[in-house]
Amino acid sequence: MNPLLELRNLAIDFATENGMVNAVRGVSLSIRPGEALAIVGESGSGKSVTGLALTRLLPEPPAVYRSGEILLHGRDVLRMSPRELREIRGRRIAYVFQEPSTSLNPVFTIRTQIAEAIRLHRPEVVDVDAEVVKYLDMVGIVDPARRMDDYPHQLSGGMQQRAMIAMALSCQPDLLVADEPTTALDVTIQAQIIAQLAELKQRLKMAIVLITHNFGIIGGIAENVAVMFRGRVVETGPTQEVLRNPQHPYTRALIDCIPRLGARRPRLSTIDHAALSAFESGQG
Amino acid sequence: MFSYLVRRVLYAVPILLGVILITFVLSFVVQSPEARARAVLGQRATPQAVATWLSNRGFDKPRFFNTQPGEAWHDSQFFHHVVKLATFDLGVSDVSGRDLKEVFKQGAVPSLLLTVPAFFVGLLMAVCLALYQVFVRDSLLDTAGVLIAVALMSIPSMVYIVFGQAVLALLFNYFPVFGFDMAGFGTLRFLLLPVALMALMGVGGDVRLYRAVFLEEIAQDYVRTAQAKGVPQARLLFVHVLKNGMISLITLVVAHLPHLVMGSLLVENFFGIPGLGNTLFLAIQQSDYATVFASVYLGSLLYIVGLILTDICYALADPRIRLS
């Protein structure tokens, strides 16, 4: 099967006051239709930058796309005109962000915000309200016809994130980029949201890029995983294999950070960056 | 909402009482009633005429509390003053002897004809320019915009007025230099230039303020969400950013409100527009204390109304705010 999205040697720099910072250095990834890929890494590893780059959402400046290609259905996103970019944003690749309380516009109702996405990308839809209700219902919001007139602050964090997901789904994207979708939520709600995403992936045959720092949440949803460290993909492969037999010491360190119930371990492990640096330079 | 408004109106009462007390005390510090009577009636006025003038205005009564046996304690200058102002009896002008309520009513119309269009034109220009600057942020055009805004706000308003009158009116004869006429569309002729100048005077400072407000908004998460949805830039700015920015803009905008009714001292005076600004200007020139103090009272009243309106506008613009 042809890949839905393919990154080839993508490199992104950020211009800062202290010179250029290489945020992403030569990342190559591939996602097939309907498949979920988890990008796992710590803060600053370049995983969110990679996610935003998929539709060229990074503010330029400071971001500079130094080299590489982002092929969506075989077409390079980095060569698209602003108009073409607007057409794929939301329509082909939709996003769910980390902090639902600030990511939703506070002064518009959920209905207005989802309807805006539908009107932009699916002008053929006649009954927009019915469509809004349909997607809110799909993500498990109870009594959607009434709740859609709520403002974001009237919903709980979990409900806000569900509304965000409904908005992303409403344009029927081929790929959903979920950038730390559960980090701001309670642990119980986290599990619900991940289960919801996994269910939607099955039902809608939609590809997902799940960006997270938490190896613990990806098992039930992502077939493949890419581990990012300092702007590079250091390990990639089928999720179960990587979890069982991590090759890179950083991956091992990340997996060791997953807290397990009943595990006899006095304290959570931390990542030894000095040792990793030595490993990296030894490799390079 | 309703109970909140009632409470706000009640809170306004002590503030107004404070304003009345301060201006009341000030009026005696500036000039004793006797000196004022002499100034109004002329130096050769007879003692009887002065006494009549004083008693007509209640200046023969005790100042704050009436301690005379057999008389009510509130039969004093201050309490009469408060009761009069509370019933919108603003007294009469020291100079012309005309009822001030009538004077203000008459002056309000030309003032509003000048300030309301200037306010809306200025607001529209400032908001659009600020949003456009945010649209082209970090470019040369943005820097040029900031420079022009600083230049516009650094030029004294006198320069605008003199330039308008000397160049646009006198030299090119586009507009009448001076005068006013309440004759339907004829009025427009006299208003165009002062309205344009007033709008232009404020635009530099406003653009800078609004630009700062919008730049803060454009960095918010919801803007990224809208971009990720494929919302076009124009819609992003004029719908998403503007509505959020409104909440900050309201405070800045309402600060103009008393100014709207009270008119503009300079512009009205230079263009001969018989509005409230001009009335106040003449009153100051002619030491017409009755008019000056009535203006101060009216101004503070309008300011309080403005503050209450701000709160209502907040609740309208931001669904997270509920008045209770």
Coordinates of C-alpha atoms in Angstrom, one line a residue:
Chain A
M1 CA 0.0 0.0 0.0
N2 CA 1.3 3.5 -0.9
P3 CA 2.1 5.6 2.1
L4 CA -0.3 8.3 3.0
L5 CA 2.4 10.5 4.4
E6 CA 6.1 10.2 4.0
L7 CA 8.8 12.4 5.6
R8 CA 12.2 12.2 3.8
N9 CA 15.2 13.6 5.6
L10 CA 13.3 16.5 7.1
A11 CA 15.4 19.1 8.8
I12 CA 14.0 22.2 10.6
D13 CA 16.0 24.9 12.3
F14 CA 14.9 27.7 14.6
A15 CA 16.5 31.1 14.5
T16 CA 17.1 32.2 18.1
E17 CA 19.1 35.0 19.6
N18 CA 22.0 32.6 20.2
G19 CA 22.1 31.4 16.6
M20 CA 20.4 28.6 14.7
V21 CA 19.1 25.6 16.7
N22 CA 18.6 22.3 14.8
A23 CA 15.2 21.2 16.1
V24 CA 14.7 18.4 13.7
R25 CA 17.7 16.8 12.0
G26 CA 17.0 14.4 9.1
V27 CA 13.8 12.7 10.1
S28 CA 12.4 10.1 7.8
L29 CA 9.1 8.5 8.6
S30 CA 6.2 6.9 6.7
I31 CA 2.6 6.4 7.6
R32 CA 0.2 4.2 5.7
P33 CA -3.6 5.0 5.4
G34 CA -5.5 3.9 8.5
E35 CA -2.3 3.3 10.5
A36 CA -1.3 4.8 13.8
L37 CA 2.2 5.9 14.4
A38 CA 3.4 7.1 17.8
I39 CA 6.2 9.6 18.0
V40 CA 7.7 9.3 21.5
G41 CA 10.3 11.6 23.0
E42 CA 10.9 14.0 25.9
S43 CA 10.3 17.8 25.7
G44 CA 12.5 19.4 23.1
S45 CA 13.1 16.2 21.2
G46 CA 11.5 17.7 18.1
K47 CA 8.4 15.5 18.1
S48 CA 5.9 18.4 18.3
V49 CA 7.8 20.4 15.8
T50 CA 7.7 17.5 13.4
G51 CA 3.9 17.2 14.0
L52 CA 3.3 20.9 13.3
A53 CA 5.6 20.8 10.3
L54 CA 3.3 18.3 8.6
T55 CA 1.0 21.1 7.4
R56 CA 3.7 23.8 7.7
L57 CA 2.1 25.3 10.9
L58 CA 5.3 26.4 12.5
P59 CA 5.7 30.2 12.5
E60 CA 8.3 31.3 9.9
P61 CA 10.4 33.0 11.2
P62 CA 11.8 31.7 13.5
A63 CA 11.3 28.2 11.9
V64 CA 13.3 27.4 8.7
Y65 CA 12.7 24.3 6.7
R66 CA 16.3 23.5 5.9
S67 CA 15.9 20.4 3.8
G68 CA 13.8 17.4 3.2
E69 CA 10.3 16.6 1.9
I70 CA 6.9 16.0 3.4
L71 CA 5.0 14.0 0.9
L72 CA 1.2 13.8 1.4
H73 CA -0.3 11.5 -1.2
G74 CA 2.9 12.0 -3.1
R75 CA 2.8 15.8 -3.1
D76 CA 5.4 17.9 -1.2
V77 CA 3.7 20.0 1.5
L78 CA 6.8 22.2 1.7
R79 CA 6.2 23.3 -2.0
M80 CA 2.5 24.1 -1.6
S81 CA 1.1 27.6 -1.9
P82 CA -0.6 29.2 1.1
R83 CA -3.9 28.4 -0.5
E84 CA -3.1 24.8 -1.0
L85 CA -1.9 24.6 2.6
R86 CA -5.2 26.0 3.9
E87 CA -7.0 23.4 1.9
I88 CA -5.1 20.4 3.4
R89 CA -5.1 21.9 6.9
G90 CA -8.1 20.4 8.7
R91 CA -9.3 18.6 5.5
R92 CA -6.4 16.1 5.0
I93 CA -4.5 16.5 8.2
A94 CA -6.4 17.6 11.3
Y95 CA -4.9 18.4 14.7
V96 CA -5.8 17.9 18.4
F97 CA -3.5 19.8 20.7
Q98 CA -2.3 19.4 24.3
E99 CA -4.2 22.0 26.2
P100 CA -7.9 21.9 25.2
S101 CA -8.9 24.8 27.5
T102 CA -6.7 27.3 25.6
S103 CA -6.7 25.6 22.2
L104 CA -10.4 26.1 21.8
N105 CA -11.4 29.7 21.2
P106 CA -12.9 31.0 24.5
V107 CA -15.4 33.4 23.0
F108 CA -17.2 31.1 20.5
T109 CA -19.5 28.2 21.2
I110 CA -18.5 24.7 20.4
R111 CA -21.1 24.7 17.7
T112 CA -19.7 27.8 16.0
Q113 CA -16.1 26.4 16.1
I114 CA -17.0 23.0 14.7
A115 CA -19.4 24.6 12.1
E116 CA -16.6 26.9 11.0
A117 CA -14.4 23.9 10.1
I118 CA -17.3 22.1 8.3
R119 CA -18.2 25.2 6.3
L120 CA -14.6 25.8 5.3
H121 CA -13.9 22.3 4.0
R122 CA -17.3 20.7 3.2
P123 CA -19.4 23.4 1.6
E124 CA -21.7 20.6 0.3
V125 CA -23.1 19.9 3.8
V126 CA -26.5 21.5 4.0
D127 CA -27.5 20.9 7.6
V128 CA -24.3 22.0 9.4
D129 CA -25.9 21.8 12.8
A130 CA -26.9 18.1 12.3
E131 CA -23.3 17.4 11.3
V132 CA -22.0 19.1 14.4
V133 CA -24.3 17.0 16.6
K134 CA -23.2 13.9 14.7
Y135 CA -19.6 14.4 15.5
L136 CA -20.1 15.4 19.1
D137 CA -22.1 12.3 19.5
M138 CA -19.4 10.3 17.9
V139 CA -16.8 11.4 20.4
G140 CA -19.1 10.5 23.3
I141 CA -20.5 13.8 24.4
V142 CA -23.9 13.2 26.0
D143 CA -26.8 15.3 24.8
P144 CA -24.8 16.9 22.0
A145 CA -27.7 19.0 20.7
R146 CA -27.7 20.9 24.0
R147 CA -24.0 20.9 24.8
M148 CA -23.0 22.3 21.4
D149 CA -24.2 25.7 22.5
D150 CA -21.8 25.7 25.5
Y151 CA -18.7 27.8 25.5
P152 CA -15.5 25.9 26.1
H153 CA -15.2 27.1 29.7
Q154 CA -18.6 25.4 30.5
L155 CA -17.1 22.0 29.7
S156 CA -14.7 19.9 31.7
G157 CA -11.2 19.3 30.4
G158 CA -12.1 15.8 29.1
M159 CA -15.2 17.2 27.4
Q160 CA -13.2 20.0 25.9
Q161 CA -10.7 17.6 24.4
R162 CA -13.6 15.5 23.0
A163 CA -15.0 18.6 21.4
M164 CA -11.5 19.3 19.9
I165 CA -11.5 15.7 18.5
A166 CA -15.0 16.2 17.2
M167 CA -13.8 19.4 15.4
A168 CA -10.8 17.6 14.0
L169 CA -13.0 14.7 12.7
S170 CA -15.7 16.9 11.3
C171 CA -13.7 17.5 8.1
Q172 CA -13.1 13.8 7.6
P173 CA -9.3 14.0 7.5
D174 CA -7.1 11.2 6.3
L175 CA -4.7 11.8 9.2
L176 CA -5.3 13.0 12.7
V177 CA -2.2 14.5 14.5
A178 CA -2.8 14.2 18.2
D179 CA -0.1 16.3 19.9
E180 CA 0.1 15.2 23.6
P181 CA -3.7 15.0 23.6
T182 CA -4.0 13.6 27.1
T183 CA -1.1 15.4 28.9
A184 CA -3.3 18.1 30.4
L185 CA -6.0 15.6 31.6
D186 CA -6.6 13.4 34.6
V187 CA -5.2 9.9 34.4
T188 CA -8.7 8.3 34.2
I189 CA -9.7 10.7 31.5
Q190 CA -6.4 10.0 29.6
A191 CA -7.3 6.4 29.3
Q192 CA -10.8 7.2 28.0
I193 CA -9.5 9.6 25.4
I194 CA -6.9 7.2 24.1
A195 CA -9.5 4.4 24.0
Q196 CA -11.8 6.8 22.1
L197 CA -9.1 7.6 19.6
A198 CA -8.4 3.9 19.1
E199 CA -12.0 3.2 18.5
L200 CA -12.4 6.2 16.0
K201 CA -9.3 5.0 14.2
Q202 CA -11.0 1.6 13.6
R203 CA -14.3 3.0 12.7
L204 CA -13.2 5.8 10.4
K205 CA -10.2 4.0 9.0
M206 CA -8.2 7.2 9.8
A207 CA -4.5 7.4 10.2
I208 CA -3.2 8.8 13.5
V209 CA 0.1 10.4 14.5
L210 CA 0.1 10.3 18.3
I211 CA 2.8 12.5 19.7
T212 CA 3.6 11.8 23.4
H213 CA 6.3 11.6 26.0
N214 CA 4.5 8.7 27.6
F215 CA 5.3 5.2 26.3
G216 CA 2.6 3.9 28.6
I217 CA -0.4 5.1 26.5
I218 CA 0.6 4.0 23.0
G219 CA 0.4 0.2 23.3
G220 CA -3.4 0.0 22.7
I221 CA -3.5 2.3 19.7
A222 CA -0.3 2.6 17.7
E223 CA 1.0 -0.1 15.4
N224 CA 4.3 1.6 15.0
V225 CA 6.5 3.8 17.1
A226 CA 9.3 6.2 16.3
V227 CA 11.4 7.4 19.2
M228 CA 12.9 10.8 18.9
F229 CA 15.8 12.2 20.8
R230 CA 17.5 15.6 20.1
G231 CA 15.8 16.1 16.8
R232 CA 16.6 12.6 15.4
V233 CA 14.6 9.4 15.1
V234 CA 16.8 7.0 17.1
E235 CA 14.6 4.0 16.9
T236 CA 11.6 2.9 14.9
G237 CA 9.6 -0.2 14.5
P238 CA 6.4 -2.1 15.5
T239 CA 5.2 -0.9 18.9
Q240 CA 5.1 -4.3 20.6
E241 CA 8.6 -5.2 19.3
V242 CA 10.1 -1.9 20.5
L243 CA 8.4 -2.2 23.9
R244 CA 9.7 -5.8 24.3
N245 CA 13.1 -5.4 22.9
P246 CA 14.3 -1.7 22.8
Q247 CA 17.6 -1.3 20.9
H248 CA 18.5 2.3 21.8
P249 CA 19.5 3.1 25.4
Y250 CA 17.2 6.2 25.3
T251 CA 14.2 4.0 24.3
R252 CA 15.1 1.7 27.1
A253 CA 15.3 4.6 29.5
L254 CA 11.9 5.9 28.3
I255 CA 10.3 2.5 28.8
D256 CA 11.7 2.3 32.2
C257 CA 9.9 5.5 33.1
I258 CA 6.5 3.9 32.7
P259 CA 5.2 3.4 36.2
R260 CA 3.7 -0.1 36.7
L261 CA 1.2 -1.2 39.3
G262 CA 2.7 -3.7 41.6
A263 CA 6.2 -3.3 40.3
R264 CA 8.8 -3.6 43.1
R265 CA 10.8 -0.5 42.3
P266 CA 11.5 2.0 45.0
R267 CA 11.7 5.0 42.7
L268 CA 11.1 6.0 39.1
S269 CA 14.1 6.0 36.9
T270 CA 15.5 9.1 35.3
I271 CA 17.3 9.6 32.1
D272 CA 21.1 9.9 32.2
H273 CA 21.7 12.5 29.6
A274 CA 25.5 12.4 29.9
A275 CA 25.6 8.7 29.2
L276 CA 23.3 9.2 26.2
S277 CA 25.5 11.9 24.8
A278 CA 28.5 9.6 25.0
F279 CA 26.5 6.9 23.3
E280 CA 25.4 9.3 20.6
S281 CA 28.9 10.5 19.8
G282 CA 30.2 7.0 19.9
Q283 CA 27.6 6.2 17.2
G284 CA 28.2 9.2 15.1
Chain B
M1 CA -27.6 41.0 35.8
F2 CA -30.3 43.4 36.8
S3 CA -29.4 43.3 40.5
Y4 CA -25.8 43.8 39.6
L5 CA -26.7 47.0 37.7
V6 CA -28.8 48.3 40.5
R7 CA -25.9 47.7 42.9
R8 CA -23.5 49.5 40.5
V9 CA -25.8 52.5 40.3
L10 CA -26.0 52.6 44.1
Y11 CA -22.2 52.4 44.3
A12 CA -22.1 55.5 42.0
V13 CA -23.9 57.6 44.6
P14 CA -21.1 58.0 47.1
I15 CA -18.6 58.7 44.3
L16 CA -20.8 61.4 43.0
L17 CA -21.3 62.8 46.5
G18 CA -17.5 62.9 46.8
V19 CA -17.2 64.8 43.5
I20 CA -19.8 67.3 44.6
L21 CA -18.1 67.8 48.0
I22 CA -14.7 68.4 46.4
T23 CA -15.9 70.8 43.8
F24 CA -18.1 72.5 46.4
V25 CA -15.1 73.1 48.7
L26 CA -12.9 74.1 45.7
S27 CA -15.4 76.7 44.6
F28 CA -14.9 78.6 47.9
V29 CA -11.2 78.1 47.8
V30 CA -11.0 79.7 44.4
Q31 CA -13.2 82.6 45.1
S32 CA -15.5 83.7 47.9
P33 CA -19.2 84.1 47.0
E34 CA -18.9 87.9 47.7
A35 CA -16.0 88.2 45.2
R36 CA -17.9 86.1 42.7
A37 CA -20.9 88.4 43.1
R38 CA -18.7 91.4 42.6
A39 CA -17.1 89.9 39.5
V40 CA -20.5 89.1 38.0
L41 CA -22.3 92.4 38.9
G42 CA -19.3 94.7 38.4
Q43 CA -17.2 96.6 40.8
R44 CA -19.8 99.4 41.2
A45 CA -22.7 97.2 42.2
T46 CA -24.5 98.4 45.3
P47 CA -24.3 96.3 48.5
Q48 CA -28.0 95.6 48.1
A49 CA -27.5 94.2 44.7
V50 CA -24.7 91.9 46.0
A51 CA -26.9 90.8 48.9
T52 CA -29.8 90.0 46.5
W53 CA -27.4 88.0 44.2
L54 CA -26.1 86.0 47.2
S55 CA -29.5 85.3 48.7
N56 CA -30.9 84.3 45.2
R57 CA -28.2 81.6 45.0
G58 CA -28.6 80.6 48.7
F59 CA -25.1 81.9 49.6
D60 CA -26.6 83.6 52.7
K61 CA -27.3 80.2 54.3
P62 CA -24.8 78.3 56.5
R63 CA -22.3 76.4 54.5
F64 CA -22.6 72.7 55.6
F65 CA -25.0 72.4 58.6
N66 CA -27.6 74.8 59.8
T67 CA -27.1 75.1 63.5
Q68 CA -29.5 78.0 64.0
P69 CA -32.1 77.2 66.6
G70 CA -35.5 76.5 65.1
E71 CA -34.2 75.8 61.6
A72 CA -33.7 72.4 59.9
W73 CA -30.0 71.2 60.0
H74 CA -30.1 70.5 56.3
D75 CA -31.2 74.0 55.3
S76 CA -27.6 74.8 54.2
Q77 CA -25.7 75.7 51.0
F78 CA -24.3 72.2 50.6
F79 CA -27.5 70.3 51.0
H80 CA -29.4 72.6 48.7
H81 CA -26.5 72.2 46.2
V82 CA -26.8 68.4 46.4
V83 CA -30.6 68.3 46.0
K84 CA -30.4 70.6 43.0
L85 CA -27.7 68.5 41.3
A86 CA -29.6 65.3 42.0
T87 CA -32.7 66.8 40.3
F88 CA -30.5 67.9 37.4
D89 CA -31.0 71.6 38.3
L90 CA -27.6 72.8 37.3
G91 CA -28.3 76.5 38.1
V92 CA -27.6 79.5 35.9
S93 CA -24.5 80.8 34.2
D94 CA -22.6 83.5 36.2
V95 CA -22.1 85.4 33.0
S96 CA -25.2 85.1 30.8
G97 CA -27.7 84.2 33.5
R98 CA -29.0 81.4 31.2
D99 CA -30.3 78.1 32.6
L100 CA -27.3 75.8 32.4
K101 CA -29.4 72.8 31.7
E102 CA -30.5 74.5 28.5
V103 CA -27.0 75.6 27.7
F104 CA -25.7 72.0 28.0
K105 CA -28.6 70.6 26.0
Q106 CA -28.0 73.0 23.2
G107 CA -24.2 72.4 23.2
A108 CA -24.5 68.6 23.4
V109 CA -25.9 68.3 19.8
P110 CA -23.0 70.0 17.9
S111 CA -20.5 68.2 20.3
L112 CA -22.0 64.8 19.5
L113 CA -22.1 65.6 15.8
L114 CA -18.4 66.2 16.0
T115 CA -17.2 63.6 18.4
V116 CA -19.3 60.6 17.6
P117 CA -18.3 60.3 13.9
A118 CA -14.7 61.2 14.8
F119 CA -14.8 58.4 17.4
F120 CA -16.2 55.8 15.1
V121 CA -14.0 56.7 12.1
G122 CA -11.0 56.8 14.4
L123 CA -11.8 53.4 16.0
L124 CA -12.4 51.7 12.7
M125 CA -9.2 53.1 11.3
A126 CA -7.2 52.1 14.3
V127 CA -8.6 48.6 14.6
C128 CA -8.1 47.9 10.9
L129 CA -4.6 49.3 10.8
A130 CA -3.6 47.5 13.9
L131 CA -4.9 44.2 12.6
Y132 CA -3.2 44.8 9.3
Q133 CA 0.1 45.5 11.1
V134 CA -0.4 42.2 13.0
F135 CA -1.0 40.5 9.7
V136 CA 2.4 41.8 8.3
R137 CA 4.1 41.5 11.7
D138 CA 7.9 41.4 11.8
S139 CA 8.2 42.9 8.3
L140 CA 9.4 46.3 7.1
L141 CA 5.8 47.3 6.7
D142 CA 5.1 46.7 10.3
T143 CA 8.2 48.7 11.4
A144 CA 7.1 51.5 9.1
G145 CA 3.6 51.4 10.6
V146 CA 5.0 51.7 14.1
L147 CA 7.2 54.7 13.1
I148 CA 4.2 56.4 11.5
A149 CA 2.1 55.7 14.5
V150 CA 4.7 57.2 16.8
A151 CA 5.0 60.2 14.5
L152 CA 1.2 60.7 14.4
M153 CA 0.9 60.6 18.2
S154 CA 4.0 62.9 18.7
I155 CA 2.6 65.7 16.6
P156 CA 0.7 68.1 18.9
S157 CA -3.0 68.5 18.1
M158 CA -2.5 72.2 17.5
V159 CA -0.4 71.3 14.4
Y160 CA -3.1 69.1 13.0
I161 CA -5.7 72.0 13.4
V162 CA -3.4 74.7 12.0
F163 CA -2.4 72.5 9.1
G164 CA -6.0 71.7 8.3
Q165 CA -7.1 75.2 8.5
A166 CA -4.2 76.8 6.8
V167 CA -3.6 74.3 4.0
L168 CA -6.7 72.3 3.4
A169 CA -9.2 75.1 4.1
L170 CA -7.5 78.4 3.3
L171 CA -5.0 77.4 0.6
F172 CA -7.0 74.8 -1.3
N173 CA -10.4 75.9 -0.2
Y174 CA -11.7 72.4 0.3
F175 CA -13.5 73.2 3.5
P176 CA -14.8 76.2 5.3
V177 CA -12.3 77.5 7.9
F178 CA -14.6 78.3 10.7
G179 CA -18.3 78.3 11.6
F180 CA -21.2 76.0 12.1
D181 CA -24.8 75.8 10.9
M182 CA -27.5 73.4 12.0
A183 CA -29.1 73.0 8.6
G184 CA -29.4 69.3 7.7
F185 CA -26.8 68.4 5.1
G186 CA -25.3 71.9 5.2
T187 CA -23.9 71.0 8.6
L188 CA -21.8 68.3 7.0
R189 CA -19.7 71.0 5.2
F190 CA -18.6 72.4 8.5
L191 CA -18.0 69.0 10.1
L192 CA -15.9 67.2 7.6
L193 CA -12.6 68.8 8.3
P194 CA -12.8 68.8 12.1
V195 CA -14.1 65.3 12.2
A196 CA -11.2 64.1 10.0
L197 CA -8.6 65.9 12.0
M198 CA -10.0 64.6 15.3
A199 CA -10.0 61.1 14.0
L200 CA -6.4 61.4 12.8
M201 CA -5.1 62.9 16.0
G202 CA -6.1 59.9 18.0
V203 CA -5.2 57.2 15.5
G204 CA -1.5 57.0 16.1
G205 CA -1.7 56.2 19.8
D206 CA -4.7 53.9 19.4
V207 CA -3.0 51.9 16.6
R208 CA 0.0 51.3 18.9
L209 CA -2.2 50.2 21.8
Y210 CA -4.4 48.0 19.7
R211 CA -1.5 46.4 17.9
A212 CA 0.0 45.4 21.3
V213 CA -3.3 43.9 22.3
F214 CA -3.7 41.9 19.0
L215 CA 0.0 40.8 19.1
E216 CA -0.7 39.3 22.5
E217 CA -3.8 37.5 21.1
I218 CA -2.0 36.1 18.0
A219 CA 0.4 34.2 20.3
Q220 CA -2.5 32.3 21.9
D221 CA -3.2 28.6 21.4
Y222 CA -6.6 29.1 19.8
V223 CA -5.0 31.0 16.9
R224 CA -2.9 27.9 16.1
T225 CA -6.0 25.8 16.3
A226 CA -7.8 28.0 13.8
Q227 CA -4.8 27.9 11.5
A228 CA -4.7 24.1 11.8
K229 CA -8.4 24.1 10.7
G230 CA -7.4 26.0 7.6
V231 CA -9.0 29.3 8.5
P232 CA -7.9 32.1 6.1
Q233 CA -5.7 34.9 7.6
A234 CA -8.3 37.6 7.1
R235 CA -11.0 35.6 8.9
L236 CA -8.5 34.6 11.6
L237 CA -7.7 38.2 12.4
F238 CA -11.1 39.8 11.9
V239 CA -13.2 37.1 13.6
H240 CA -11.0 35.1 16.0
V241 CA -8.4 37.6 17.1
L242 CA -10.7 40.6 17.0
K243 CA -13.4 39.1 19.2
N244 CA -10.9 38.1 21.8
G245 CA -9.0 41.4 21.6
M246 CA -12.3 43.2 22.1
I247 CA -12.2 42.4 25.8
S248 CA -9.0 44.4 26.2
L249 CA -10.1 47.1 23.7
I250 CA -13.3 47.9 25.6
T251 CA -11.5 49.5 28.5
L252 CA -9.4 51.6 26.2
V253 CA -12.5 52.6 24.2
V254 CA -14.7 53.5 27.1
A255 CA -12.1 55.9 28.4
H256 CA -13.2 58.1 25.4
L257 CA -16.9 58.2 26.4
P258 CA -17.1 61.3 28.6
H259 CA -14.9 63.0 26.0
L260 CA -17.6 62.3 23.4
V261 CA -20.4 64.2 25.2
M262 CA -18.1 66.9 26.6
G263 CA -16.6 67.6 23.2
S264 CA -13.2 68.7 22.3
L265 CA -12.0 72.0 23.8
L266 CA -9.4 72.8 21.1
V267 CA -11.2 71.6 18.0
E268 CA -14.5 73.1 18.8
N269 CA -12.9 76.4 19.7
F270 CA -10.7 76.6 16.6
F271 CA -13.5 75.7 14.2
G272 CA -16.2 77.7 15.9
I273 CA -18.4 74.7 16.7
P274 CA -20.8 75.8 19.5
G275 CA -20.5 72.5 21.5
L276 CA -19.9 71.7 25.1
G277 CA -16.1 71.9 24.7
N278 CA -16.5 75.4 23.4
T279 CA -18.9 76.3 26.2
L280 CA -16.4 75.1 28.8
F281 CA -13.6 76.9 27.1
L282 CA -15.5 80.2 27.1
A283 CA -16.6 79.6 30.7
I284 CA -13.0 79.2 31.8
Q285 CA -12.0 82.3 29.9
Q286 CA -14.8 84.4 31.4
S287 CA -14.4 83.0 35.0
D288 CA -17.9 81.6 34.8
Y289 CA -17.6 79.3 37.8
A290 CA -21.2 78.1 37.7
T291 CA -20.7 76.7 34.2
V292 CA -17.2 75.2 35.0
F293 CA -18.4 73.4 38.1
A294 CA -21.5 72.1 36.4
S295 CA -19.3 70.8 33.6
V296 CA -17.1 68.9 36.1
Y297 CA -20.2 67.4 37.7
L298 CA -21.5 66.3 34.3
G299 CA -18.2 64.9 33.2
S300 CA -17.8 62.7 36.3
L301 CA -21.4 61.6 35.9
L302 CA -20.7 60.5 32.4
Y303 CA -17.5 58.8 33.4
I304 CA -19.4 56.7 36.0
V305 CA -22.0 55.8 33.3
G306 CA -19.1 54.9 31.1
L307 CA -17.7 52.5 33.7
I308 CA -21.0 50.8 34.1
L309 CA -21.3 50.4 30.3
T310 CA -17.8 48.9 30.3
D311 CA -18.9 46.1 32.6
I312 CA -22.0 45.4 30.4
C313 CA -19.8 45.3 27.3
Y314 CA -17.4 42.9 29.0
A315 CA -20.2 40.5 29.7
L316 CA -21.4 40.9 26.1
A317 CA -18.0 40.3 24.6
D318 CA -16.7 37.6 26.9
P319 CA -19.0 34.6 27.7
R320 CA -16.7 33.7 30.7
I321 CA -17.8 36.9 32.5
R322 CA -21.1 36.9 34.2
L323 CA -22.3 40.0 36.1
S324 CA -23.6 39.1 39.5

